[in-house]
Short mmCIF file of N, CA and C in Angstrom, two decimals:
data_model
loop_
_atom_site.label_atom_id
_atom_site.label_comp_id
_atom_site.label_asym_id
_atom_site.label_seq_id
_atom_site.Cartn_x
_atom_site.Cartn_y
_atom_site.Cartn_z
N UNK A 1 42.75 -63.84 50.36
CA UNK A 1 42.15 -63.60 51.65
C UNK A 1 41.34 -62.31 51.59
N UNK A 2 40.09 -62.41 51.98
CA UNK A 2 39.23 -61.22 52.00
C UNK A 2 39.52 -60.42 53.27
N UNK A 3 39.53 -59.10 53.14
CA UNK A 3 39.78 -58.26 54.31
C UNK A 3 38.51 -57.61 54.85
N UNK A 4 37.36 -57.90 54.24
CA UNK A 4 36.11 -57.32 54.72
C UNK A 4 35.12 -58.37 55.24
N UNK A 5 35.41 -59.63 55.01
CA UNK A 5 34.63 -60.75 55.55
C UNK A 5 35.60 -61.87 55.91
N UNK A 6 35.11 -62.87 56.64
CA UNK A 6 35.96 -64.00 56.97
C UNK A 6 35.92 -64.99 55.82
N UNK A 7 36.93 -64.94 54.94
CA UNK A 7 36.99 -65.84 53.80
C UNK A 7 38.43 -65.95 53.34
N UNK A 8 38.84 -67.17 53.10
CA UNK A 8 40.15 -67.44 52.53
C UNK A 8 40.06 -68.71 51.70
N UNK A 9 40.88 -68.82 50.69
CA UNK A 9 40.85 -70.01 49.82
C UNK A 9 42.22 -70.22 49.21
N UNK A 10 42.50 -71.46 48.87
CA UNK A 10 43.72 -71.77 48.15
C UNK A 10 44.95 -71.86 49.01
N UNK A 11 46.08 -71.99 48.34
CA UNK A 11 47.38 -72.08 48.99
C UNK A 11 48.38 -71.29 48.18
N UNK A 12 49.46 -70.90 48.80
CA UNK A 12 50.49 -70.15 48.10
C UNK A 12 50.56 -68.72 48.59
N UNK A 13 51.27 -67.87 47.85
CA UNK A 13 51.43 -66.48 48.27
C UNK A 13 50.07 -65.78 48.39
N UNK A 14 49.92 -65.00 49.42
CA UNK A 14 48.63 -64.36 49.72
C UNK A 14 48.31 -63.20 48.79
N UNK A 15 47.04 -63.11 48.44
CA UNK A 15 46.47 -61.96 47.73
C UNK A 15 45.32 -61.48 48.60
N UNK A 16 45.29 -60.20 48.93
CA UNK A 16 44.28 -59.64 49.82
C UNK A 16 43.44 -58.59 49.12
N UNK A 17 42.18 -58.49 49.56
CA UNK A 17 41.30 -57.45 49.06
C UNK A 17 39.89 -57.71 49.50
N UNK A 18 38.97 -56.87 49.05
CA UNK A 18 37.57 -57.06 49.39
C UNK A 18 37.06 -58.33 48.72
N UNK A 19 36.03 -58.92 49.31
CA UNK A 19 35.47 -60.14 48.73
C UNK A 19 34.98 -59.89 47.31
N UNK A 20 34.42 -58.71 47.06
CA UNK A 20 33.90 -58.44 45.71
C UNK A 20 35.04 -58.35 44.69
N UNK A 21 36.16 -57.72 45.06
CA UNK A 21 37.30 -57.63 44.15
C UNK A 21 37.90 -59.01 43.90
N UNK A 22 38.04 -59.81 44.95
CA UNK A 22 38.58 -61.16 44.79
C UNK A 22 37.70 -62.01 43.88
N UNK A 23 36.40 -61.96 44.09
CA UNK A 23 35.50 -62.77 43.28
C UNK A 23 35.46 -62.30 41.82
N UNK A 24 35.56 -61.00 41.60
CA UNK A 24 35.62 -60.51 40.22
C UNK A 24 36.84 -61.08 39.50
N UNK A 25 37.99 -61.01 40.15
CA UNK A 25 39.22 -61.52 39.52
C UNK A 25 39.15 -63.03 39.34
N UNK A 26 38.66 -63.73 40.35
CA UNK A 26 38.59 -65.19 40.26
C UNK A 26 37.60 -65.68 39.20
N UNK A 27 36.67 -64.83 38.81
CA UNK A 27 35.73 -65.21 37.76
C UNK A 27 36.11 -64.62 36.41
N UNK A 28 37.37 -64.18 36.29
CA UNK A 28 37.88 -63.75 34.99
C UNK A 28 37.69 -62.30 34.66
N UNK A 29 37.47 -61.46 35.64
CA UNK A 29 37.29 -60.03 35.40
C UNK A 29 38.43 -59.25 36.05
N UNK A 30 39.55 -59.10 35.35
CA UNK A 30 40.75 -58.50 35.94
C UNK A 30 40.65 -57.01 36.24
N UNK A 31 39.53 -56.39 35.95
CA UNK A 31 39.36 -54.97 36.24
C UNK A 31 39.58 -54.69 37.73
N UNK A 32 39.35 -55.65 38.60
CA UNK A 32 39.49 -55.47 40.04
C UNK A 32 40.90 -55.74 40.55
N UNK A 33 41.85 -56.08 39.69
CA UNK A 33 43.22 -56.34 40.14
C UNK A 33 43.82 -55.15 40.87
N UNK A 34 43.48 -53.95 40.47
CA UNK A 34 44.02 -52.74 41.10
C UNK A 34 43.58 -52.60 42.55
N UNK A 35 42.52 -53.30 42.94
CA UNK A 35 42.01 -53.21 44.31
C UNK A 35 42.62 -54.27 45.22
N UNK A 36 43.52 -55.10 44.70
CA UNK A 36 44.11 -56.19 45.47
C UNK A 36 45.56 -55.87 45.82
N UNK A 37 46.07 -56.60 46.82
CA UNK A 37 47.46 -56.43 47.23
C UNK A 37 48.00 -57.76 47.75
N UNK A 38 49.28 -57.81 47.99
CA UNK A 38 49.90 -58.99 48.58
C UNK A 38 50.98 -59.57 47.71
N UNK A 39 51.78 -60.47 48.30
CA UNK A 39 52.90 -61.06 47.58
C UNK A 39 52.50 -61.94 46.40
N UNK A 40 51.28 -62.43 46.34
CA UNK A 40 50.84 -63.27 45.24
C UNK A 40 50.16 -62.51 44.11
N UNK A 41 50.08 -61.19 44.24
CA UNK A 41 49.36 -60.40 43.25
C UNK A 41 49.98 -60.48 41.86
N UNK A 42 51.30 -60.46 41.76
CA UNK A 42 51.94 -60.50 40.44
C UNK A 42 51.67 -61.83 39.74
N UNK A 43 51.65 -62.92 40.49
CA UNK A 43 51.32 -64.23 39.92
C UNK A 43 49.88 -64.21 39.41
N UNK A 44 48.97 -63.68 40.20
CA UNK A 44 47.56 -63.60 39.80
C UNK A 44 47.40 -62.72 38.57
N UNK A 45 48.12 -61.61 38.54
CA UNK A 45 48.06 -60.70 37.39
C UNK A 45 48.54 -61.40 36.11
N UNK A 46 49.62 -62.16 36.23
CA UNK A 46 50.17 -62.90 35.08
C UNK A 46 49.19 -63.97 34.61
N UNK A 47 48.60 -64.71 35.54
CA UNK A 47 47.63 -65.74 35.16
C UNK A 47 46.38 -65.15 34.55
N UNK A 48 45.96 -64.00 35.05
CA UNK A 48 44.78 -63.34 34.49
C UNK A 48 45.03 -62.91 33.05
N UNK A 49 46.22 -62.39 32.78
CA UNK A 49 46.56 -61.97 31.41
C UNK A 49 46.66 -63.18 30.49
N UNK A 50 47.12 -64.31 31.01
CA UNK A 50 47.28 -65.52 30.20
C UNK A 50 45.96 -66.14 29.80
N UNK A 51 44.89 -65.84 30.55
CA UNK A 51 43.58 -66.43 30.23
C UNK A 51 42.76 -65.54 29.30
N UNK A 52 43.34 -64.48 28.82
CA UNK A 52 42.62 -63.67 27.84
C UNK A 52 42.02 -62.41 28.39
N UNK A 53 42.31 -62.07 29.62
CA UNK A 53 41.83 -60.80 30.16
C UNK A 53 40.36 -60.82 30.48
N UNK A 54 39.73 -59.68 30.30
CA UNK A 54 38.35 -59.49 30.72
C UNK A 54 37.38 -60.19 29.78
N UNK A 55 36.72 -61.21 30.28
CA UNK A 55 35.77 -61.97 29.46
C UNK A 55 34.42 -61.29 29.37
N UNK A 56 34.22 -60.21 30.09
CA UNK A 56 32.92 -59.53 30.09
C UNK A 56 32.72 -58.64 28.87
N UNK A 57 33.70 -58.55 28.01
CA UNK A 57 33.56 -57.68 26.85
C UNK A 57 32.85 -58.36 25.69
N UNK A 58 32.53 -59.64 25.84
CA UNK A 58 31.83 -60.36 24.79
C UNK A 58 30.41 -59.79 24.64
N UNK A 59 29.98 -59.58 23.44
CA UNK A 59 28.64 -59.05 23.21
C UNK A 59 27.62 -60.18 23.22
N UNK A 60 26.44 -59.87 23.68
CA UNK A 60 25.37 -60.85 23.63
C UNK A 60 25.08 -61.16 22.16
N UNK A 61 24.95 -62.42 21.86
CA UNK A 61 24.74 -62.83 20.49
C UNK A 61 25.99 -63.46 19.89
N UNK A 62 27.15 -63.18 20.47
CA UNK A 62 28.38 -63.82 20.01
C UNK A 62 28.51 -65.18 20.69
N UNK A 63 29.01 -66.16 19.99
CA UNK A 63 29.16 -67.47 20.60
C UNK A 63 30.18 -67.46 21.74
N UNK A 64 29.87 -68.19 22.81
CA UNK A 64 30.82 -68.34 23.91
C UNK A 64 31.79 -69.47 23.62
N UNK A 65 31.38 -70.44 22.84
CA UNK A 65 32.24 -71.51 22.33
C UNK A 65 31.55 -72.08 21.11
N UNK A 66 32.07 -73.11 20.53
CA UNK A 66 31.45 -73.58 19.29
C UNK A 66 30.20 -74.41 19.51
N UNK A 67 29.84 -74.69 20.74
CA UNK A 67 28.67 -75.53 21.00
C UNK A 67 27.44 -74.75 21.47
N UNK A 68 27.59 -73.49 21.79
CA UNK A 68 26.48 -72.75 22.37
C UNK A 68 26.52 -71.31 21.92
N UNK A 69 25.39 -70.75 21.58
CA UNK A 69 25.28 -69.32 21.30
C UNK A 69 24.09 -68.79 22.09
N UNK A 70 24.18 -67.52 22.43
CA UNK A 70 23.06 -66.89 23.12
C UNK A 70 21.90 -66.72 22.14
N UNK A 71 20.68 -66.80 22.61
CA UNK A 71 19.55 -66.55 21.70
C UNK A 71 19.55 -65.08 21.28
N UNK A 72 19.04 -64.78 20.11
CA UNK A 72 18.99 -63.38 19.66
C UNK A 72 18.14 -62.56 20.61
N UNK A 73 18.54 -61.30 20.77
CA UNK A 73 17.80 -60.40 21.66
C UNK A 73 16.76 -59.65 20.87
#
């Protein structure tokens, strides 16, 4: 549940924070976990760690999967 705009999604224990922090975490960027609160935060933290953490650390030029690579810069 966002606390700065009218937005809510999903079911289960609530996690609250700014829309930007929620969207960062939901798109695989756990750096914003510290900005969230609520009874569902520990579940979200565990799931975020299970998916490999911050996916933004990949360098351009490294393959995202075996079927696609970024063009050279």
